[in-house]
mmCIF file of C-alpha atoms and ligand atoms in Angstrom:
data_model
loop_
_atom_site.group_PDB
_atom_site.id
_atom_site.type_symbol
_atom_site.label_atom_id
_atom_site.label_comp_id
_atom_site.label_asym_id
_atom_site.label_seq_id
_atom_site.Cartn_x
_atom_site.Cartn_y
_atom_site.Cartn_z
ATOM 1 C CA MET A 1 85.007 57.130 114.118
ATOM 2 C CA THR A 2 85.587 59.357 111.005
ATOM 3 C CA ASN A 3 83.176 61.867 109.734
ATOM 4 C CA LYS A 4 82.874 62.952 106.207
ATOM 5 C CA ILE A 5 84.281 66.429 105.452
ATOM 6 C CA SER A 6 81.881 69.039 104.618
ATOM 7 C CA PRO A 7 81.289 72.763 105.746
ATOM 8 C CA GLU A 8 78.451 71.555 107.828
ATOM 9 C CA SER A 9 80.411 68.983 109.605
ATOM 10 C CA ILE A 10 83.224 71.446 110.309
ATOM 11 C CA LEU A 11 80.649 73.887 111.583
ATOM 12 C CA ASP A 12 79.270 71.379 113.876
ATOM 13 C CA ALA A 13 82.576 70.373 115.188
ATOM 14 C CA ILE A 14 83.504 73.933 115.863
ATOM 15 C CA LYS A 15 80.257 74.582 117.764
ATOM 16 C CA SER A 16 80.723 71.689 119.818
ATOM 17 C CA CYS A 17 83.869 73.250 121.218
ATOM 18 C CA VAL A 18 82.605 76.810 122.102
ATOM 19 C CA PRO A 19 79.987 78.083 124.346
ATOM 20 C CA ASN A 20 76.365 77.466 122.752
ATOM 21 C CA ASP A 21 74.404 80.114 124.546
ATOM 22 C CA ARG A 22 75.428 83.011 122.330
ATOM 23 C CA ASP A 23 74.320 84.389 119.089
ATOM 24 C CA PHE A 24 77.732 85.500 117.897
ATOM 25 C CA ILE A 25 81.219 83.886 118.665
ATOM 26 C CA GLY A 26 84.034 86.294 117.797
ATOM 27 C CA LEU A 27 87.403 85.230 116.605
ATOM 28 C CA HIS A 28 89.232 86.801 119.634
ATOM 29 C CA GLU A 29 87.629 88.934 122.087
ATOM 30 C CA PRO A 30 89.200 90.633 125.114
ATOM 31 C CA HIS A 31 88.285 89.346 128.390
ATOM 32 C CA PHE A 32 88.167 91.924 131.439
ATOM 33 C CA SER A 33 87.405 90.035 134.640
ATOM 34 C CA GLY A 34 90.313 91.226 136.884
ATOM 35 C CA ASN A 35 91.460 94.606 138.174
ATOM 36 C CA GLU A 36 90.963 96.441 134.944
ATOM 37 C CA TRP A 37 88.254 98.869 136.247
ATOM 38 C CA ALA A 38 90.178 99.551 139.355
ATOM 39 C CA TYR A 39 93.513 100.309 137.715
ATOM 40 C CA VAL A 40 92.103 102.569 135.026
ATOM 41 C CA LYS A 41 89.919 104.324 137.587
ATOM 42 C CA GLU A 42 93.157 104.909 139.648
ATOM 43 C CA CYS A 43 94.653 106.685 136.608
ATOM 44 C CA LEU A 44 91.783 108.762 136.209
ATOM 45 C CA ASP A 45 91.376 109.775 139.839
ATOM 46 C CA THR A 46 95.263 110.611 140.123
ATOM 47 C CA GLY A 47 95.250 112.322 136.756
ATOM 48 C CA TRP A 48 98.077 110.344 135.657
ATOM 49 C CA VAL A 49 96.623 109.256 132.275
ATOM 50 C CA SER A 50 99.369 110.097 129.838
ATOM 51 C CA SER A 51 103.128 109.718 129.407
ATOM 52 C CA VAL A 52 104.144 109.695 133.079
ATOM 53 C CA GLY A 53 103.049 107.371 135.862
ATOM 54 C CA LYS A 54 103.732 104.151 137.838
ATOM 55 C CA PHE A 55 101.705 101.737 135.639
ATOM 56 C CA VAL A 56 104.398 101.947 132.686
ATOM 57 C CA ASP A 57 107.140 101.120 134.911
ATOM 58 C CA GLN A 58 104.964 98.118 136.650
ATOM 59 C CA PHE A 59 103.968 96.804 133.122
ATOM 60 C CA GLU A 60 107.544 96.855 131.855
ATOM 61 C CA GLU A 61 108.757 94.956 134.836
ATOM 62 C CA LYS A 62 105.883 92.348 134.691
ATOM 63 C CA LEU A 63 106.568 91.757 131.043
ATOM 64 C CA ALA A 64 110.283 91.383 131.660
ATOM 65 C CA GLU A 65 109.876 89.054 134.346
ATOM 66 C CA PHE A 66 107.407 86.907 132.566
ATOM 67 C CA THR A 67 109.290 86.647 129.289
ATOM 68 C CA GLY A 68 112.672 86.225 131.085
ATOM 69 C CA VAL A 69 114.295 89.190 129.366
ATOM 70 C CA LYS A 70 116.491 91.816 131.192
ATOM 71 C CA ARG A 71 114.478 94.779 129.884
ATOM 72 C CA ALA A 72 111.016 95.594 128.289
ATOM 73 C CA VAL A 73 110.330 98.986 126.895
ATOM 74 C CA ALA A 74 106.482 99.704 126.415
ATOM 75 C CA VAL A 75 105.296 101.593 123.375
ATOM 76 C CA VAL A 76 102.127 102.679 121.637
ATOM 77 C CA ASN A 77 101.722 99.430 119.385
ATOM 78 C CA GLY A 78 103.412 96.444 118.225
ATOM 79 C CA THR A 79 104.208 97.961 114.867
ATOM 80 C CA ALA A 80 106.103 100.791 116.225
ATOM 81 C CA ALA A 81 108.015 98.285 118.615
ATOM 82 C CA LEU A 82 109.033 96.343 115.257
ATOM 83 C CA HIS A 83 110.014 99.877 113.918
ATOM 84 C CA VAL A 84 112.298 100.566 116.926
ATOM 85 C CA CYS A 85 113.713 96.933 116.994
ATOM 86 C CA LEU A 86 114.805 97.405 113.304
ATOM 87 C CA LYS A 87 116.507 100.780 114.173
ATOM 88 C CA LEU A 88 118.084 99.184 117.115
ATOM 89 C CA VAL A 89 119.963 96.642 115.204
ATOM 90 C CA GLY A 90 121.149 99.162 112.597
ATOM 91 C CA VAL A 91 118.536 98.561 109.635
ATOM 92 C CA GLU A 92 119.252 101.457 107.353
ATOM 93 C CA ALA A 93 117.667 102.668 104.187
ATOM 94 C CA ASN A 94 118.288 100.459 101.228
ATOM 95 C CA ASP A 95 119.097 97.261 103.437
ATOM 96 C CA GLU A 96 117.232 94.085 102.799
ATOM 97 C CA VAL A 97 115.415 92.443 105.565
ATOM 98 C CA LEU A 98 114.257 88.820 105.354
ATOM 99 C CA LEU A 99 110.991 88.072 106.636
ATOM 100 C CA PRO A 100 108.114 85.380 105.860
ATOM 101 C CA THR A 101 105.637 86.380 103.079
ATOM 102 C CA PHE A 102 103.146 84.822 105.363
ATOM 103 C CA THR A 103 102.847 87.306 107.990
ATOM 104 C CA PHE A 104 100.566 90.325 109.142
ATOM 105 C CA ILE A 105 101.194 93.436 107.149
ATOM 106 C CA ALA A 106 103.048 95.093 110.178
ATOM 107 C CA THR A 107 106.157 92.993 109.735
ATOM 108 C CA ALA A 108 106.675 94.220 106.290
ATOM 109 C CA ASN A 109 105.476 97.803 106.909
ATOM 110 C CA ALA A 110 108.104 98.322 109.759
ATOM 111 C CA ILE A 111 110.846 97.396 107.477
ATOM 112 C CA ALA A 112 109.514 99.764 105.004
ATOM 113 C CA TYR A 113 109.579 102.510 107.449
ATOM 114 C CA CYS A 114 113.112 102.169 107.870
ATOM 115 C CA GLY A 115 113.467 102.844 104.072
ATOM 116 C CA ALA A 116 114.667 99.154 103.884
ATOM 117 C CA ILE A 117 113.483 96.383 101.450
ATOM 118 C CA PRO A 118 111.406 93.454 102.542
ATOM 119 C CA HIS A 119 112.843 90.263 101.214
ATOM 120 C CA PHE A 120 110.407 87.492 101.415
ATOM 121 C CA VAL A 121 110.979 83.893 102.560
ATOM 122 C CA ASP A 122 108.777 80.708 102.580
ATOM 123 C CA SER A 123 107.223 79.145 105.464
ATOM 124 C CA GLU A 124 106.955 75.525 106.715
ATOM 125 C CA GLU A 125 103.903 73.672 107.670
ATOM 126 C CA LYS A 126 105.249 72.200 111.001
ATOM 127 C CA THR A 127 105.308 75.643 112.543
ATOM 128 C CA LEU A 128 103.363 77.979 110.148
ATOM 129 C CA GLY A 129 106.473 80.180 110.488
ATOM 130 C CA LEU A 130 109.680 80.946 108.448
ATOM 131 C CA ASP A 131 111.517 77.803 107.003
ATOM 132 C CA PRO A 132 114.932 78.133 108.174
ATOM 133 C CA LEU A 133 116.295 75.160 106.028
ATOM 134 C CA LYS A 134 114.776 76.486 102.973
ATOM 135 C CA LEU A 135 116.208 79.898 104.001
ATOM 136 C CA ASP A 136 119.776 78.487 104.420
ATOM 137 C CA LEU A 137 119.727 76.774 101.166
ATOM 138 C CA TYR A 138 118.617 80.028 99.404
ATOM 139 C CA LEU A 139 121.156 82.151 101.150
ATOM 140 C CA LYS A 140 123.926 79.608 99.996
ATOM 141 C CA ASP A 141 122.860 80.758 96.469
ATOM 142 C CA ILE A 142 122.354 84.455 96.820
ATOM 143 C CA ALA A 143 124.460 85.594 99.859
ATOM 144 C CA GLU A 144 127.999 86.832 99.923
ATOM 145 C CA ILE A 145 129.751 87.565 103.281
ATOM 146 C CA ARG A 146 132.013 90.424 103.456
ATOM 147 C CA PRO A 147 133.663 92.067 106.314
ATOM 148 C CA GLU A 148 130.857 94.794 106.296
ATOM 149 C CA GLY A 149 128.177 91.957 106.396
ATOM 150 C CA CYS A 150 126.085 89.877 104.225
ATOM 151 C CA PHE A 151 125.316 90.986 100.884
ATOM 152 C CA ASN A 152 122.849 90.028 98.058
ATOM 153 C CA LYS A 153 124.966 89.100 95.098
ATOM 154 C CA TYR A 154 122.207 89.675 92.767
ATOM 155 C CA THR A 155 120.749 93.115 94.043
ATOM 156 C CA ARG A 156 124.113 94.121 95.754
ATOM 157 C CA ARG A 157 122.369 95.350 98.740
ATOM 158 C CA ARG A 158 123.222 94.631 102.257
ATOM 159 C CA ILE A 159 121.084 91.985 103.931
ATOM 160 C CA LYS A 160 120.999 93.263 107.485
ATOM 161 C CA ALA A 161 118.463 91.165 109.524
ATOM 162 C CA VAL A 162 115.972 88.403 109.705
ATOM 163 C CA VAL A 163 112.539 88.962 111.225
ATOM 164 C CA PRO A 164 110.851 85.698 111.960
ATOM 165 C CA MET A 165 107.267 85.817 113.314
ATOM 166 C CA HIS A 166 105.407 83.397 115.703
ATOM 167 C CA THR A 167 102.289 82.635 113.627
ATOM 168 C CA PHE A 168 99.378 82.756 115.595
ATOM 169 C CA GLY A 169 101.450 82.156 118.528
ATOM 170 C CA HIS A 170 103.165 79.069 117.389
ATOM 171 C CA PRO A 171 106.965 79.339 117.828
ATOM 172 C CA VAL A 172 108.982 79.217 114.696
ATOM 173 C CA ASP A 173 111.831 76.708 114.677
ATOM 174 C CA LEU A 174 114.538 78.917 116.248
ATOM 175 C CA ASP A 175 117.654 76.770 116.862
ATOM 176 C CA PRO A 176 118.596 76.357 113.192
ATOM 177 C CA LEU A 177 117.690 80.157 112.517
ATOM 178 C CA VAL A 178 119.871 81.326 115.387
ATOM 179 C CA GLU A 179 122.773 79.420 113.983
ATOM 180 C CA LEU A 180 121.940 80.510 110.551
ATOM 181 C CA CYS A 181 122.181 84.129 111.756
ATOM 182 C CA LEU A 182 125.558 83.798 113.244
ATOM 183 C CA ARG A 183 126.805 82.039 110.030
ATOM 184 C CA TYR A 184 125.538 84.819 107.804
ATOM 185 C CA HIS A 185 126.068 87.726 110.117
ATOM 186 C CA LEU A 186 122.381 88.625 110.137
ATOM 187 C CA GLU A 187 120.678 90.399 113.127
ATOM 188 C CA LEU A 188 117.805 88.246 114.597
ATOM 189 C CA VAL A 189 114.535 90.310 115.424
ATOM 190 C CA GLU A 190 111.645 88.374 116.517
ATOM 191 C CA ASP A 191 108.191 89.620 115.699
ATOM 192 C CA ALA A 192 106.786 87.954 118.880
ATOM 193 C CA ALA A 193 103.462 90.206 118.555
ATOM 194 C CA GLU A 194 101.389 87.000 118.692
ATOM 195 C CA SER A 195 103.298 84.858 121.036
ATOM 196 C CA LEU A 196 103.163 86.092 124.551
ATOM 197 C CA GLY A 197 102.999 83.023 126.621
ATOM 198 C CA SER A 198 104.591 80.679 124.024
ATOM 199 C CA TYR A 199 107.956 78.960 124.621
ATOM 200 C CA TYR A 200 110.683 77.314 122.392
ATOM 201 C CA LYS A 201 112.494 74.691 124.069
ATOM 202 C CA GLY A 202 111.653 76.033 127.516
ATOM 203 C CA ARG A 203 112.674 79.716 126.721
ATOM 204 C CA HIS A 204 110.134 82.320 126.071
ATOM 205 C CA THR A 205 109.719 83.614 122.415
ATOM 206 C CA GLY A 206 111.102 87.085 122.070
ATOM 207 C CA ASN A 207 113.890 86.206 124.215
ATOM 208 C CA TRP A 208 116.026 84.724 121.314
ATOM 209 C CA GLY A 209 116.617 87.528 119.049
ATOM 210 C CA ARG A 210 118.786 90.634 119.945
ATOM 211 C CA VAL A 211 115.577 92.674 120.165
ATOM 212 C CA SER A 212 112.079 91.370 120.019
ATOM 213 C CA ALA A 213 108.697 93.184 119.404
ATOM 214 C CA VAL A 214 105.407 92.043 121.282
ATOM 215 C CA SER A 215 101.774 93.682 120.687
ATOM 216 C CA PHE A 216 98.950 94.269 123.160
ATOM 217 C CA ASN A 217 96.156 95.299 120.497
ATOM 218 C CA GLY A 218 92.921 94.540 121.381
ATOM 219 C CA ASN A 219 92.781 91.103 119.682
ATOM 220 C CA LYS A 220 95.949 89.931 121.215
ATOM 221 C CA ILE A 221 96.138 87.402 124.269
ATOM 222 C CA VAL A 222 96.485 90.465 126.651
ATOM 223 C CA THR A 223 95.656 93.866 125.515
ATOM 224 C CA THR A 224 96.221 97.537 126.622
ATOM 225 C CA GLY A 225 93.715 98.810 124.150
ATOM 226 C CA GLY A 226 96.760 99.462 121.852
ATOM 227 C CA GLY A 227 100.232 98.951 122.844
ATOM 228 C CA GLY A 228 103.477 97.188 122.345
ATOM 229 C CA ALA A 229 106.841 96.447 123.633
ATOM 230 C CA VAL A 230 110.576 96.073 122.738
ATOM 231 C CA LEU A 231 112.148 93.201 124.529
ATOM 232 C CA THR A 232 115.991 92.799 124.843
ATOM 233 C CA ASN A 233 118.715 91.378 127.109
ATOM 234 C CA ASP A 234 121.031 94.210 126.264
ATOM 235 C CA HIS A 235 120.734 97.177 128.863
ATOM 236 C CA SER A 236 122.234 99.712 126.330
ATOM 237 C CA LEU A 237 119.829 98.838 123.670
ATOM 238 C CA ALA A 238 117.073 99.071 126.171
ATOM 239 C CA LYS A 239 118.093 102.420 127.257
ATOM 240 C CA TRP A 240 118.415 103.618 123.639
ATOM 241 C CA ALA A 241 114.783 102.250 122.950
ATOM 242 C CA LYS A 242 113.665 104.301 125.745
ATOM 243 C CA HIS A 243 115.404 107.426 124.660
ATOM 244 C CA ILE A 244 114.329 107.186 121.006
ATOM 245 C CA THR A 245 110.618 106.179 121.839
ATOM 246 C CA THR A 246 110.289 109.275 124.208
ATOM 247 C CA THR A 247 111.282 112.068 121.350
ATOM 248 C CA ALA A 248 114.987 111.504 122.214
ATOM 249 C CA LYS A 249 114.692 114.366 124.893
ATOM 250 C CA VAL A 250 117.669 114.717 127.017
ATOM 251 C CA PRO A 251 116.560 114.846 130.665
ATOM 252 C CA HIS A 252 116.685 118.527 132.095
ATOM 253 C CA LYS A 253 114.584 120.349 134.498
ATOM 254 C CA TRP A 254 113.439 122.663 131.817
ATOM 255 C CA GLU A 255 115.315 122.667 128.761
ATOM 256 C CA PHE A 256 113.740 121.065 125.653
ATOM 257 C CA TYR A 257 116.905 119.449 124.001
ATOM 258 C CA HIS A 258 116.551 116.432 121.560
ATOM 259 C CA ASP A 259 119.803 114.689 120.666
ATOM 260 C CA GLN A 260 118.464 112.822 117.494
ATOM 261 C CA ILE A 261 115.350 112.099 115.583
ATOM 262 C CA GLY A 262 113.108 110.403 117.997
ATOM 263 C CA TYR A 263 109.492 109.066 118.135
ATOM 264 C CA ASN A 264 106.484 109.680 120.166
ATOM 265 C CA TYR A 265 106.128 106.034 120.802
ATOM 266 C CA ARG A 266 105.741 105.792 124.659
ATOM 267 C CA LEU A 267 102.848 103.848 125.865
ATOM 268 C CA PRO A 268 100.402 106.041 128.068
ATOM 269 C CA ASN A 269 100.040 105.310 131.577
ATOM 270 C CA LEU A 270 96.283 104.633 131.062
ATOM 271 C CA ASN A 271 96.835 101.667 128.538
ATOM 272 C CA ALA A 272 99.750 100.471 130.973
ATOM 273 C CA ALA A 273 97.044 100.219 133.554
ATOM 274 C CA LEU A 274 94.858 98.155 131.691
ATOM 275 C CA GLY A 275 97.934 96.036 130.848
ATOM 276 C CA CYS A 276 98.804 95.455 134.336
ATOM 277 C CA ALA A 277 95.374 94.077 135.110
ATOM 278 C CA GLN A 278 95.244 91.969 132.126
ATOM 279 C CA PHE A 279 98.721 90.612 132.956
ATOM 280 C CA GLU A 280 97.704 89.311 136.236
ATOM 281 C CA GLN A 281 95.131 87.057 134.463
ATOM 282 C CA LEU A 282 97.629 85.737 131.715
ATOM 283 C CA PRO A 283 98.269 82.353 133.491
ATOM 284 C CA LEU A 284 94.474 81.780 133.481
ATOM 285 C CA PHE A 285 94.068 82.907 129.852
ATOM 286 C CA LEU A 286 96.791 80.483 128.843
ATOM 287 C CA GLN A 287 95.352 77.581 130.731
ATOM 288 C CA LYS A 288 91.842 78.125 129.125
ATOM 289 C CA LYS A 289 93.479 78.652 125.588
ATOM 290 C CA ARG A 290 95.279 75.447 125.937
ATOM 291 C CA ALA A 291 91.987 73.592 126.951
ATOM 292 C CA LEU A 292 90.070 74.995 124.054
ATOM 293 C CA ALA A 293 92.950 73.958 121.700
ATOM 294 C CA LYS A 294 92.789 70.430 123.128
ATOM 295 C CA ARG A 295 88.956 70.322 122.500
ATOM 296 C CA TYR A 296 89.425 71.407 118.831
ATOM 297 C CA GLN A 297 92.226 68.984 118.401
ATOM 298 C CA GLU A 298 90.174 66.082 119.608
ATOM 299 C CA VAL A 299 87.069 66.746 117.594
ATOM 300 C CA PHE A 300 88.997 67.530 114.232
ATOM 301 C CA LYS A 301 90.690 64.086 114.599
ATOM 302 C CA THR A 302 87.274 62.727 113.615
ATOM 303 C CA ILE A 303 87.070 64.416 110.421
ATOM 304 C CA GLU A 304 89.166 63.258 107.600
ATOM 305 C CA GLY A 305 90.829 65.800 105.218
ATOM 306 C CA ILE A 306 91.315 68.449 107.740
ATOM 307 C CA ARG A 307 93.479 68.974 110.608
ATOM 308 C CA CYS A 308 93.715 71.319 113.702
ATOM 309 C CA PHE A 309 97.221 72.742 114.072
ATOM 310 C CA GLU A 310 99.028 71.331 117.032
ATOM 311 C CA GLU A 311 102.244 72.663 118.476
ATOM 312 C CA PRO A 312 105.520 70.600 117.427
ATOM 313 C CA GLU A 313 107.528 68.806 120.121
ATOM 314 C CA PHE A 314 109.816 71.673 120.706
ATOM 315 C CA ALA A 315 107.190 74.111 121.392
ATOM 316 C CA LEU A 316 104.808 75.353 124.104
ATOM 317 C CA SER A 317 102.356 77.483 122.338
ATOM 318 C CA ASN A 318 100.013 80.141 123.714
ATOM 319 C CA TYR A 319 97.363 78.909 121.098
ATOM 320 C CA TRP A 320 96.581 82.574 120.586
ATOM 321 C CA LEU A 321 94.452 81.782 117.443
ATOM 322 C CA ASN A 322 93.432 78.170 116.574
ATOM 323 C CA VAL A 323 94.028 77.042 112.984
ATOM 324 C CA LEU A 324 92.473 74.600 110.730
ATOM 325 C CA LEU A 325 94.303 73.436 107.712
ATOM 326 C CA LEU A 326 92.509 71.789 104.995
ATOM 327 C CA ASN A 327 94.243 68.985 102.970
ATOM 328 C CA GLU A 328 95.369 69.982 99.385
ATOM 329 C CA GLU A 329 92.381 68.143 97.892
ATOM 330 C CA GLN A 330 89.844 69.884 100.072
ATOM 331 C CA ALA A 331 91.352 73.378 99.575
ATOM 332 C CA GLU A 332 88.478 74.477 97.384
ATOM 333 C CA MET A 333 86.023 73.927 100.311
ATOM 334 C CA ARG A 334 87.515 77.025 102.152
ATOM 335 C CA ASP A 335 85.305 79.805 100.917
ATOM 336 C CA ALA A 336 82.152 77.866 101.431
ATOM 337 C CA LEU A 337 83.200 77.127 104.873
ATOM 338 C CA LEU A 338 84.068 80.673 105.605
ATOM 339 C CA GLU A 339 80.599 81.720 103.982
ATOM 340 C CA LEU A 340 78.465 79.208 106.196
ATOM 341 C CA THR A 341 80.399 79.753 109.675
ATOM 342 C CA ASN A 342 80.213 83.468 109.254
ATOM 343 C CA ASN A 343 76.647 83.445 108.367
ATOM 344 C CA GLN A 344 75.899 81.278 111.372
ATOM 345 C CA GLY A 345 77.438 83.634 113.887
ATOM 346 C CA ILE A 346 80.889 81.776 114.155
ATOM 347 C CA MET A 347 83.590 83.994 113.158
ATOM 348 C CA THR A 348 86.120 82.514 111.041
ATOM 349 C CA ARG A 349 88.793 84.162 108.936
ATOM 350 C CA PRO A 350 91.261 83.233 105.987
ATOM 351 C CA ALA A 351 95.077 83.583 106.141
ATOM 352 C CA TRP A 352 96.400 87.158 105.344
ATOM 353 C CA THR A 353 97.077 87.818 101.670
ATOM 354 C CA LEU A 354 100.634 86.936 101.255
ATOM 355 C CA MET A 355 103.042 90.175 101.419
ATOM 356 C CA HIS A 356 104.415 89.523 98.079
ATOM 357 C CA LYS A 357 101.011 89.699 96.486
ATOM 358 C CA LEU A 358 100.248 93.225 97.866
ATOM 359 C CA PRO A 359 100.837 96.218 95.355
ATOM 360 C CA MET A 360 103.580 97.891 97.401
ATOM 361 C CA TYR A 361 105.444 94.811 97.955
ATOM 362 C CA LYS A 362 104.979 92.865 94.652
ATOM 363 C CA GLU A 363 108.262 94.013 93.378
ATOM 364 C CA CYS A 364 110.272 93.081 96.318
ATOM 365 C CA PRO A 365 112.853 90.241 96.087
ATOM 366 C CA ARG A 366 111.728 86.864 97.233
ATOM 367 C CA MET A 367 112.565 83.167 97.213
ATOM 368 C CA ASP A 368 110.273 80.375 95.969
ATOM 369 C CA VAL A 369 107.348 80.666 98.294
ATOM 370 C CA SER A 370 105.133 77.730 97.211
ATOM 371 C CA LYS A 371 104.681 76.517 100.532
ATOM 372 C CA ALA A 372 103.315 79.728 101.889
ATOM 373 C CA GLU A 373 101.126 79.854 98.864
ATOM 374 C CA SER A 374 99.728 76.518 99.588
ATOM 375 C CA ILE A 375 99.061 77.487 103.287
ATOM 376 C CA GLU A 376 97.435 80.461 102.348
ATOM 377 C CA LYS A 377 94.647 78.598 100.338
ATOM 378 C CA ARG A 378 94.177 75.981 102.901
ATOM 379 C CA LEU A 379 94.106 77.744 106.206
ATOM 380 C CA ILE A 380 91.350 79.108 108.388
ATOM 381 C CA ASN A 381 91.307 80.782 111.855
ATOM 382 C CA ILE A 382 88.556 79.574 114.188
ATOM 383 C CA PRO A 383 87.177 81.187 117.371
ATOM 384 C CA SER A 384 89.779 81.366 119.987
ATOM 385 C CA SER A 385 88.579 83.689 122.696
ATOM 386 C CA VAL A 386 88.963 82.764 126.539
ATOM 387 C CA PHE A 387 85.889 80.946 127.308
HETATM 388 C C1 LIG B 401 99.472 92.397 115.884
HETATM 389 C C2 LIG B 401 100.714 92.164 115.061
HETATM 390 C C3 LIG B 401 101.521 93.092 114.940
HETATM 391 C C4 LIG B 401 101.433 94.598 115.206
HETATM 392 O O1 LIG B 401 100.898 94.977 116.329
HETATM 393 P P1 LIG B 401 99.939 96.325 116.395
HETATM 394 O O2 LIG B 401 99.911 96.361 117.919
HETATM 395 O O3 LIG B 401 98.602 95.989 115.947
HETATM 396 O O4 LIG B 401 100.655 97.382 115.875
HETATM 397 C C5 LIG B 401 102.820 92.833 114.207
HETATM 398 N N1 LIG B 401 103.065 91.644 113.793
HETATM 399 C C6 LIG B 401 102.092 90.510 113.935
HETATM 400 C C7 LIG B 401 102.340 89.266 113.235
HETATM 401 C C8 LIG B 401 100.842 90.953 114.537
HETATM 402 O O5 LIG B 401 99.995 90.034 114.638
#
């Protein structure tokens, strides 16, 4: 059976998949049903709320174990994690860094914090992430490999790194990207902010780049209130990450000596306590989110002209945020759909405004980004909390 597409039929389809006993269904609400109160209370009772305490170490260990990386370094948020990642791989002022134009603002901002220049890449519909084949063709045209690295023939700047992002938790196509990075001498830094619990060909996202960033903001799959982490398999980079995120202070019984410009990016123990409790529930969250995604996928198969995003064969996604994609011909229905659902207490959101359209990034270099522009017009995120 197929139903005719309309904002009303789409609203009904969403409603049939989410609880019907509430006035308001958010896009992604945090879920605290484990040891959150106990662990946070322990912090308060012992006075270890800030930059020292056992929960930070525990949180880092759990994170490394879960993602399969050798080391995780907890920081204040995902944006700070990205900033540190870029520093660690040697991104410097006036370098160019490749990233999808279809991403959250933090990816571009972290590059700008380094004094580097975001260089925007198109996305593909199969993953909603950076299109590695299109990037390869583009680099064939613009890149020149020299002993000192990869250079942009047209701007003469060094191209230092690529930052793919796993959009709404869905893994980007990593194999061709890893290969491309080797060929062009580019550092691979994953923005895995949204993809905790997502795997590409059996290996966790964030375990492919030399360094990767995750986020534990309030709307992510597990939260520390605000928080993030740097993931890496390189012990010396992890050590350096710890050092520069803790003001680059050289350990000493009483001296305050800092050997470089560091950052106060360390995750407070209080936030880590929340994170430890959240982490215990991650397997349950993942299970529930897959079940919700399945329900959406089934019901949207009955409506023509729209589809619910499904993971490609190489991916196991955390389904952090479920995605509806209207067909090209239905794209103009998007705003009416946003209007109706939000008025009815079902929170939905459009795609982020593409980075190259924002005032501070509109002059940055970019390739043809027509696919990202098409996706931007047709995409809607629908409620994806743990129900
Ligand atoms: C959430 C997010 C970040 C940054 O995380 P914060 O913890 O909010 O700083 C970075 N990139 C993407 C794609 C995100 O979704």
